[in-house]
Every structure is written in C-alpha cells, then in structure tokens.
Coordinates of C-alpha atoms and ligand atoms in Angstrom, one line a residue:
M1 CA 169.7 -2.3 19.6
R2 CA 169.4 -6.2 19.8
A3 CA 167.5 -8.1 22.6
I4 CA 166.3 -11.3 23.2
V5 CA 162.4 -11.4 23.6
L6 CA 160.1 -14.4 24.9
K7 CA 157.5 -14.8 22.4
E8 CA 155.4 -16.9 24.7
I9 CA 156.0 -19.1 28.0
G10 CA 157.7 -22.4 27.0
A11 CA 160.7 -24.0 25.4
P12 CA 163.9 -22.3 25.3
E13 CA 163.2 -21.8 21.4
N14 CA 160.8 -19.2 22.3
L15 CA 163.7 -16.9 23.3
V16 CA 164.0 -14.8 19.9
L17 CA 166.4 -12.2 18.7
I18 CA 164.8 -8.9 17.9
D19 CA 165.6 -5.4 17.1
I20 CA 164.2 -2.7 19.7
P21 CA 165.0 0.7 20.7
T22 CA 167.8 1.4 23.4
P23 CA 165.9 1.9 26.8
A24 CA 165.7 5.2 28.0
I25 CA 167.2 5.8 31.5
T26 CA 165.4 7.8 34.8
E27 CA 167.8 10.4 36.8
N28 CA 169.0 7.4 38.9
E29 CA 169.7 5.3 36.5
V30 CA 172.8 4.2 34.3
L31 CA 172.6 3.2 30.7
V32 CA 175.2 0.3 30.6
Q33 CA 176.5 -1.3 27.2
V34 CA 176.3 -5.1 28.0
K35 CA 179.4 -6.9 27.7
A36 CA 178.2 -10.1 29.4
I37 CA 175.1 -11.5 30.9
G38 CA 174.6 -14.3 33.8
I39 CA 172.3 -17.3 33.4
N40 CA 170.6 -18.4 36.4
P41 CA 168.0 -21.4 36.8
V42 CA 165.3 -19.0 37.9
D43 CA 165.7 -17.6 34.3
A44 CA 164.5 -20.7 32.8
F45 CA 161.8 -21.2 35.4
V46 CA 160.2 -17.9 34.5
R47 CA 160.2 -18.8 30.9
R48 CA 158.5 -21.8 31.2
T49 CA 156.1 -20.9 34.4
K50 CA 153.2 -18.5 33.9
E51 CA 153.1 -17.8 38.1
A52 CA 156.8 -17.4 38.0
L53 CA 156.6 -15.0 34.8
D54 CA 153.9 -13.0 36.9
W55 CA 155.6 -13.0 40.3
V56 CA 159.4 -13.0 39.4
Y57 CA 159.3 -10.8 36.3
Q58 CA 156.3 -8.7 37.7
Y59 CA 154.3 -9.4 34.3
K60 CA 151.3 -7.0 33.8
G61 CA 150.3 -8.4 30.4
T62 CA 150.4 -4.9 28.8
E63 CA 154.4 -5.1 28.0
E64 CA 155.4 -4.8 24.4
H65 CA 158.2 -7.4 24.8
I66 CA 159.2 -9.9 27.6
I67 CA 162.8 -9.7 27.9
L68 CA 164.4 -11.7 30.8
G69 CA 167.5 -11.7 32.6
W70 CA 168.9 -9.8 36.0
D71 CA 172.6 -10.4 36.1
V72 CA 174.9 -8.2 33.6
A73 CA 178.3 -6.7 33.4
G74 CA 179.3 -3.7 31.1
V75 CA 180.2 -0.2 30.6
V76 CA 178.5 3.0 31.5
V77 CA 177.7 4.7 28.5
E78 CA 175.1 7.4 29.9
T79 CA 174.4 8.4 33.6
G80 CA 171.1 10.1 35.0
S81 CA 171.0 13.7 36.4
A82 CA 171.0 12.3 39.8
V83 CA 173.8 9.5 39.5
T84 CA 176.8 10.4 41.9
R85 CA 178.6 7.0 41.9
F86 CA 179.5 6.6 38.3
K87 CA 180.6 8.4 35.3
K88 CA 180.8 7.5 31.4
G89 CA 183.5 4.7 30.8
D90 CA 183.2 2.8 34.4
E91 CA 183.0 -0.8 34.3
V92 CA 180.0 -2.0 36.5
F93 CA 178.3 -5.2 37.2
G94 CA 175.4 -6.2 39.3
N95 CA 172.1 -8.6 39.9
F96 CA 169.5 -5.7 39.3
K97 CA 165.5 -5.0 39.6
F98 CA 165.3 -8.5 41.1
V99 CA 162.2 -9.2 41.5
G100 CA 161.0 -7.0 38.5
Q101 CA 161.9 -6.2 34.7
A102 CA 165.4 -5.9 34.6
N103 CA 165.4 -6.6 30.7
A104 CA 169.0 -7.9 30.9
Y105 CA 169.0 -10.1 27.9
A106 CA 170.0 -6.9 25.4
E107 CA 172.9 -4.9 24.1
Y108 CA 171.9 -2.0 26.7
V109 CA 170.2 -2.0 30.1
A110 CA 168.9 1.0 32.1
A111 CA 170.2 0.0 35.5
P112 CA 169.7 1.6 39.0
E113 CA 172.8 3.3 40.1
A114 CA 172.1 1.7 43.2
E115 CA 172.2 -1.6 41.9
M116 CA 175.6 -1.6 40.3
V117 CA 179.1 -1.7 41.5
L118 CA 182.6 -0.9 40.0
K119 CA 183.8 -4.4 38.2
P120 CA 187.7 -4.6 39.4
A121 CA 190.1 -4.0 36.5
N122 CA 191.8 -7.4 36.7
V123 CA 188.3 -9.1 36.5
S124 CA 186.9 -10.0 33.1
F125 CA 183.1 -9.1 32.2
E126 CA 182.3 -12.7 31.9
E127 CA 183.4 -13.5 35.6
A128 CA 181.9 -10.3 36.8
A129 CA 178.7 -11.2 35.1
G130 CA 178.8 -14.8 36.7
A131 CA 179.4 -13.3 40.5
T132 CA 176.0 -11.6 40.4
M133 CA 172.9 -13.6 41.5
A134 CA 174.7 -16.6 42.2
A135 CA 177.6 -15.3 44.2
L136 CA 175.2 -12.8 45.9
T137 CA 172.9 -15.9 47.0
A138 CA 176.0 -17.7 48.5
W139 CA 177.2 -14.7 50.4
V140 CA 173.5 -14.0 51.8
S141 CA 173.3 -17.7 52.6
I142 CA 176.6 -18.4 54.2
M143 CA 177.9 -14.9 55.5
D144 CA 174.7 -13.0 56.1
H145 CA 172.3 -15.5 57.3
G146 CA 174.9 -18.4 58.4
Q147 CA 177.1 -16.2 60.0
L148 CA 180.3 -18.4 59.2
K149 CA 183.1 -18.5 61.8
K150 CA 186.4 -19.7 61.4
G151 CA 186.4 -23.6 62.0
D152 CA 182.7 -24.0 61.2
K153 CA 181.8 -27.4 59.5
V154 CA 179.7 -26.5 56.5
I155 CA 178.0 -28.8 54.0
I156 CA 177.5 -27.1 50.4
H157 CA 174.8 -28.8 48.5
G158 CA 175.0 -28.4 44.6
A159 CA 179.0 -27.6 45.2
S160 CA 179.6 -27.7 41.7
G161 CA 176.9 -25.4 40.4
G162 CA 176.6 -21.7 40.0
V163 CA 175.6 -20.6 43.7
G164 CA 177.4 -23.6 45.4
H165 CA 181.0 -23.0 43.6
Y166 CA 181.0 -19.5 45.4
A167 CA 179.8 -20.8 48.6
V168 CA 182.5 -23.3 48.9
Q169 CA 184.9 -20.7 48.2
F170 CA 183.5 -18.2 50.4
S171 CA 183.4 -20.7 53.2
K172 CA 187.1 -22.0 52.5
H173 CA 188.2 -18.1 52.3
F174 CA 186.8 -17.5 55.9
G175 CA 188.3 -20.5 57.5
A176 CA 185.6 -23.0 57.7
Y177 CA 186.0 -26.7 57.3
V178 CA 183.8 -27.5 53.7
I179 CA 182.0 -30.6 52.4
G180 CA 181.0 -30.3 49.1
V181 CA 178.2 -32.3 47.7
S182 CA 177.4 -33.0 43.8
A183 CA 177.5 -35.9 41.5
A184 CA 180.6 -37.8 41.3
S185 CA 181.5 -36.2 38.0
G186 CA 182.0 -32.8 39.9
R187 CA 184.3 -34.3 42.5
E188 CA 187.8 -32.9 41.0
F189 CA 186.1 -29.6 40.3
V190 CA 184.7 -29.3 44.1
L191 CA 187.9 -30.4 45.8
G192 CA 189.9 -28.0 43.5
L193 CA 187.7 -25.1 44.7
G194 CA 189.2 -25.9 48.0
A195 CA 186.6 -28.2 49.5
D196 CA 187.9 -30.1 52.4
E197 CA 185.5 -33.5 51.5
F198 CA 183.5 -34.5 48.6
I199 CA 180.0 -36.6 48.9
D200 CA 178.6 -38.0 45.7
Y201 CA 175.1 -37.6 46.4
E202 CA 174.2 -40.4 43.9
T203 CA 176.1 -43.2 46.0
Q204 CA 176.2 -41.7 49.2
R205 CA 173.8 -40.3 52.0
F206 CA 175.5 -37.1 53.4
E207 CA 173.7 -37.4 56.5
E208 CA 175.1 -40.9 57.4
I209 CA 178.5 -39.6 57.1
I210 CA 178.2 -35.9 58.8
T211 CA 176.2 -35.4 61.7
D212 CA 177.9 -32.7 63.5
A213 CA 177.8 -29.8 60.8
D214 CA 177.4 -26.2 62.1
L215 CA 176.0 -25.1 58.7
V216 CA 173.9 -26.8 55.8
H217 CA 173.4 -24.8 52.9
D218 CA 170.6 -26.6 51.1
T219 CA 170.0 -26.0 47.3
V220 CA 168.4 -29.5 46.5
W221 CA 164.6 -29.7 45.8
S222 CA 163.3 -33.5 45.8
D223 CA 160.1 -34.9 45.4
D224 CA 160.5 -38.4 47.0
E225 CA 161.5 -37.2 50.5
R226 CA 162.2 -33.8 52.0
H227 CA 165.8 -33.1 51.6
I228 CA 166.0 -30.4 54.4
E229 CA 164.8 -33.2 56.6
R230 CA 168.0 -35.0 55.9
S231 CA 170.0 -31.7 56.1
L232 CA 168.6 -31.5 59.8
K233 CA 170.1 -34.8 60.5
A234 CA 173.4 -33.7 59.5
L235 CA 173.5 -30.7 61.8
K236 CA 174.9 -30.6 65.2
P237 CA 172.8 -29.1 68.1
G238 CA 173.0 -25.3 67.9
G239 CA 173.6 -25.4 64.2
T240 CA 171.7 -23.5 61.2
L241 CA 170.1 -24.9 58.1
L242 CA 170.0 -22.5 55.3
S243 CA 167.0 -23.3 52.8
L244 CA 167.4 -22.0 49.3
I245 CA 164.8 -23.8 47.5
V246 CA 162.2 -25.0 50.0
Y247 CA 160.0 -22.6 52.0
P248 CA 160.2 -24.7 55.4
D249 CA 156.8 -24.7 57.4
P250 CA 156.5 -23.3 60.7
E251 CA 155.9 -26.8 61.9
F252 CA 159.4 -28.1 60.8
I253 CA 161.1 -24.9 62.0
E254 CA 159.8 -25.3 65.6
R255 CA 160.3 -28.9 65.6
A256 CA 164.1 -28.2 64.6
K257 CA 164.5 -26.0 67.3
A258 CA 162.6 -27.7 70.2
E259 CA 164.4 -31.1 69.4
K260 CA 167.7 -30.1 68.3
D261 CA 168.3 -26.4 68.8
V262 CA 168.7 -25.8 65.0
T263 CA 167.8 -22.6 63.5
V264 CA 166.1 -23.0 60.0
L265 CA 166.2 -19.9 57.9
R266 CA 164.8 -19.5 54.2
V267 CA 167.4 -17.6 52.1
N268 CA 166.4 -15.1 49.4
V269 CA 168.7 -13.2 47.2
R270 CA 166.2 -10.4 47.0
H271 CA 168.0 -7.5 48.7
P272 CA 167.3 -4.2 50.5
E273 CA 169.8 -1.6 49.2
E274 CA 172.2 -1.1 52.1
S275 CA 172.9 -4.9 52.2
Y276 CA 173.2 -5.3 48.7
L277 CA 175.9 -2.7 48.0
R278 CA 177.9 -3.8 51.1
D279 CA 177.8 -7.5 49.9
M280 CA 178.3 -6.9 46.3
Q281 CA 181.5 -4.6 47.2
A282 CA 182.8 -7.6 49.5
I283 CA 182.1 -10.0 46.4
A284 CA 184.0 -7.5 43.9
A285 CA 186.9 -7.1 46.8
L286 CA 187.3 -11.0 46.8
L287 CA 187.2 -11.3 43.0
A288 CA 189.9 -8.5 42.6
S289 CA 192.3 -10.2 45.3
G290 CA 191.9 -13.6 43.5
A291 CA 190.4 -15.2 46.7
I292 CA 187.4 -16.1 44.9
K293 CA 187.0 -17.1 41.1
T294 CA 184.2 -17.4 38.6
H295 CA 184.4 -20.7 36.8
I296 CA 182.5 -20.3 33.7
S297 CA 181.7 -23.7 31.7
S298 CA 179.9 -22.2 28.7
I299 CA 179.9 -18.7 26.8
F300 CA 177.2 -18.3 23.9
P301 CA 176.6 -15.4 21.9
L302 CA 173.3 -13.6 22.3
E303 CA 171.7 -15.2 19.3
E304 CA 172.3 -18.5 20.9
M305 CA 170.2 -17.7 24.2
A306 CA 168.1 -21.0 23.8
K307 CA 171.2 -23.2 24.0
A308 CA 172.2 -21.1 27.4
H309 CA 168.8 -21.9 28.5
A310 CA 168.4 -25.7 27.3
L311 CA 171.8 -26.1 29.5
I312 CA 170.6 -24.2 32.6
Q313 CA 167.5 -26.1 32.8
T314 CA 169.5 -29.7 32.8
K315 CA 170.3 -28.5 36.7
N316 CA 173.6 -30.0 36.1
T317 CA 175.5 -26.9 35.3
V318 CA 179.2 -26.7 36.3
G319 CA 180.2 -23.0 37.7
K320 CA 178.4 -20.5 35.4
I321 CA 176.8 -20.0 32.1
I322 CA 177.5 -16.8 30.3
V323 CA 175.9 -15.2 27.1
K324 CA 177.7 -12.2 25.3
P325 CA 175.9 -9.5 23.2
Ligands
LIG401 N1 166.6 -18.8 47.2 C1 167.2 -17.9 46.4 O1 167.0 -16.6 46.3 C2 168.0 -18.7 45.2 C3 168.8 -17.7 44.4 C4 169.8 -18.3 43.3 C5 169.5 -19.9 43.3 N2 168.4 -20.4 44.0 C6 168.1 -21.8 43.8 O2 169.4 -22.7 43.8 C7 169.4 -23.8 43.2 C8 171.1 -23.7 42.8 O3 171.3 -22.7 41.9 P1 172.2 -22.5 40.9 O4 172.5 -21.2 40.2 O5 173.8 -23.2 41.7 O6 172.1 -23.8 40.1 P2 173.0 -24.6 39.0 O7 174.0 -23.8 38.5 O8 172.2 -25.3 37.8 O9 173.7 -25.9 39.9 C9 172.8 -26.9 40.4 C10 173.9 -27.8 41.1 O10 172.8 -28.7 42.0 C11 173.9 -29.8 42.1 N3 172.8 -30.8 42.4 C12 171.7 -31.4 41.8 N4 171.1 -32.5 42.5 C13 172.0 -32.4 43.8 C14 171.7 -33.3 44.8 N5 170.5 -34.1 45.0 N6 172.7 -33.0 45.8 C15 173.4 -32.2 45.7 N7 173.7 -31.4 44.6 C16 172.8 -31.7 43.7 C17 174.3 -30.2 40.4 O11 175.5 -30.6 40.7 P3 175.3 -32.4 39.6 O12 175.7 -31.8 38.3 O13 176.6 -32.9 40.1 O14 174.3 -32.8 39.7 C18 174.5 -28.8 40.1 O15 176.1 -28.3 40.2 C19 168.6 -23.5 42.0 O16 167.5 -24.4 42.1 C20 168.3 -22.2 42.1 O17 167.0 -21.9 41.5 C21 167.5 -20.1 45.0

C-alpha cells in the first residue's frame, strides 16, 4: 500500500510517499481502507519536534517507518476474530491510538474496534474524517468539561479553526449565546456557523467587551502575556475556563477559584474508551441530523501531504484540511 513516512524530524518536505506492506490486524482490530484523513496542528508539531514525537507518537527509536496521523474515515475490509461491532463493508470513522502510533497517513490502517464508530450514510468520508480529533476535542471541552447549559454565554477562541468551528456549532445547537473570536477574515464564516457575536482579536480585546461569560474555550498560545489571564477576566463569578493549550499552574487555578470562584480545567482529547464511544456517537448523530457540519477548506491527494502540513502549521486554518489516499 501507499503511505506517507516521515524521513526525519523537520520540514513538511520530510513527509514522503513510499510503498509498504498493508498492516496486519489483531483480534480486536478492523482493517480500514482509508478514504479520507483529517489533519490537525498536532501532526505538524510532532513532525518537527523530537519531544512531541517521543511523547505523542510514542517513538521508540526501533521503528522501520514513522507514519503520522490519527484521524480517518473509510471502509472496513477485514475484521479481527473478536470484533463484534463491525462487518466488512461498514463505513467508519474515528480518532484512534492517540497518543501512540496510529499510522493513519496510509491507504489502510489497523484500527481498534473500540475506537471506530459508524459513519452516517448521508455524511461524506471527508466530512467524517474532519469530525474526529477536532470535533471530539470541542465536545470534550464544551460538553464534558464545560457542562454547557441552555442560555450559557460562551466565548470560543479560534472560532474559525478546526476545533473552534465545531465548538461554535455544538454551543449553538445546545442553546448557548456564542461569541466567536478570530481574525477579521473569519467574521462571515464564524457568524455563518451561528455565532451571535464576533470579536476580531487583531483590533479588539475580548475581555474588555465580555466580562460575564459562563464558559471560555481557550485555544490560544501567546508569548507576550498569558492568554488565559485575559480569558479569566472575561468570565463571570462561578464560570469555567477551559484551557486547551496552556497547562494552567496550580497557583493560577487556586487564585481563579479564590478571587473569582472560577473553575479552571485543562482539556485533553485523550479518551478513556467508554466516554470516547459515547462522545463520538453523539457527534455522528449530530452530523447525521445536519445539526452540525464539517467545513472543509482544502483537500489534498496523499502525495501532497507536505502541502497539507505547510497549511496546517500556519495556524490560520479555516475549518478542516483533508487528505485523500
Ligand atoms: N488539548 C487538546 O487535546 C487539543 C486537541 C486538539 C487541538 N488542540 C490545540 O487547539 C488549538 C486549535 O486547534 P485547531 O485544530 O482548531 O487549529 P486550527 O485549525 O489551526 O485553528 C486555529 C484557529 O485559531 C485562530 N486564532 C489564532 N490566533 C488567535 C487568537 N489570538 N485569538 C483567537 N483565535 C485565534 C485562527 O484563526 P485566524 O486565522 O482568524 O487567526 C484559527 O482559526 C491548536 O493549538 C491545537 O494544537 C488541543
């Protein structure tokens, strides 16, 4: 089969197409013929960062090939002897073996049955491949950690991006008042997703406009000042700060509680099995009903993986980038 391997840590061009054997499956896995691959910022981070490769990819140093990627949609072509939920021909999608070696940049993947869900028939492989890590992260943040309620006022940073565009849609669907934050170029897109208000981070300071949010979904890293300090100011007493990038230190967490009664939570997409399936099935149902949609800004063929990486690492992605074997 064709697969994209990382020759060595570094630039997008280090991702090269080669032929390797189709993977063997274990008794609890399914062999999936991949129809679409979702690309995430972490893919580019792992590609260029030794520590991330060691931790996120669980690199041992003895691998014949490094194959990145964790998000796929495709067709089951073989099932392991203990598999009960799927049969040949089923269309599935999922974010799998994260953290670890999922080897998703390939024509076929060996995926644990427990980490795949059925793709709704009316949702394309491309849309499903997008609604994996990014959608799951948005769900875990807003719904699991944030416990969003109807009428909540929610600030979504990075509202035009992969995670953010799902976070806006989940929040709206469940009855929140949504403020989306991105650069001005994202205004029409974010409002089109259903956001009630838009804030342009290049010319406006969100914490001077909103000071009574129930939830802030913070996906922003900044070197000059801690973005989570600003997000804290935008929350009302009793609110919740959801931090997807920064690991807030205990002193910050205690101060937020003591001074403002704000709960600070670090959000990770990493999933225990039972909540993973529950959350992914909820996402599949929302996709099937049309309540949420994956917006795809670019589709590349497998051999152009380097272009997909060059684009995702700009950090200015609108919706999702998809690669097709
Ligand atoms: N903790 C976890 O488990 C987890 C899981 C998934 C992702 N993440 C992280 O979450 C972040 C977002 O992921 P993603 O997939 O959505 O990335 P993405 O598709 O690249 O989107 C990033 C978005 O952030 C916006 N943005 C940049 N600077 C901003 C600022 N100062 N204020 C508000 N918005 C800003 C960009 O909009 P403009 O183009 O308008 O600037 C872009 O739409 C990434 O850093 C990713 O690594 C964490």
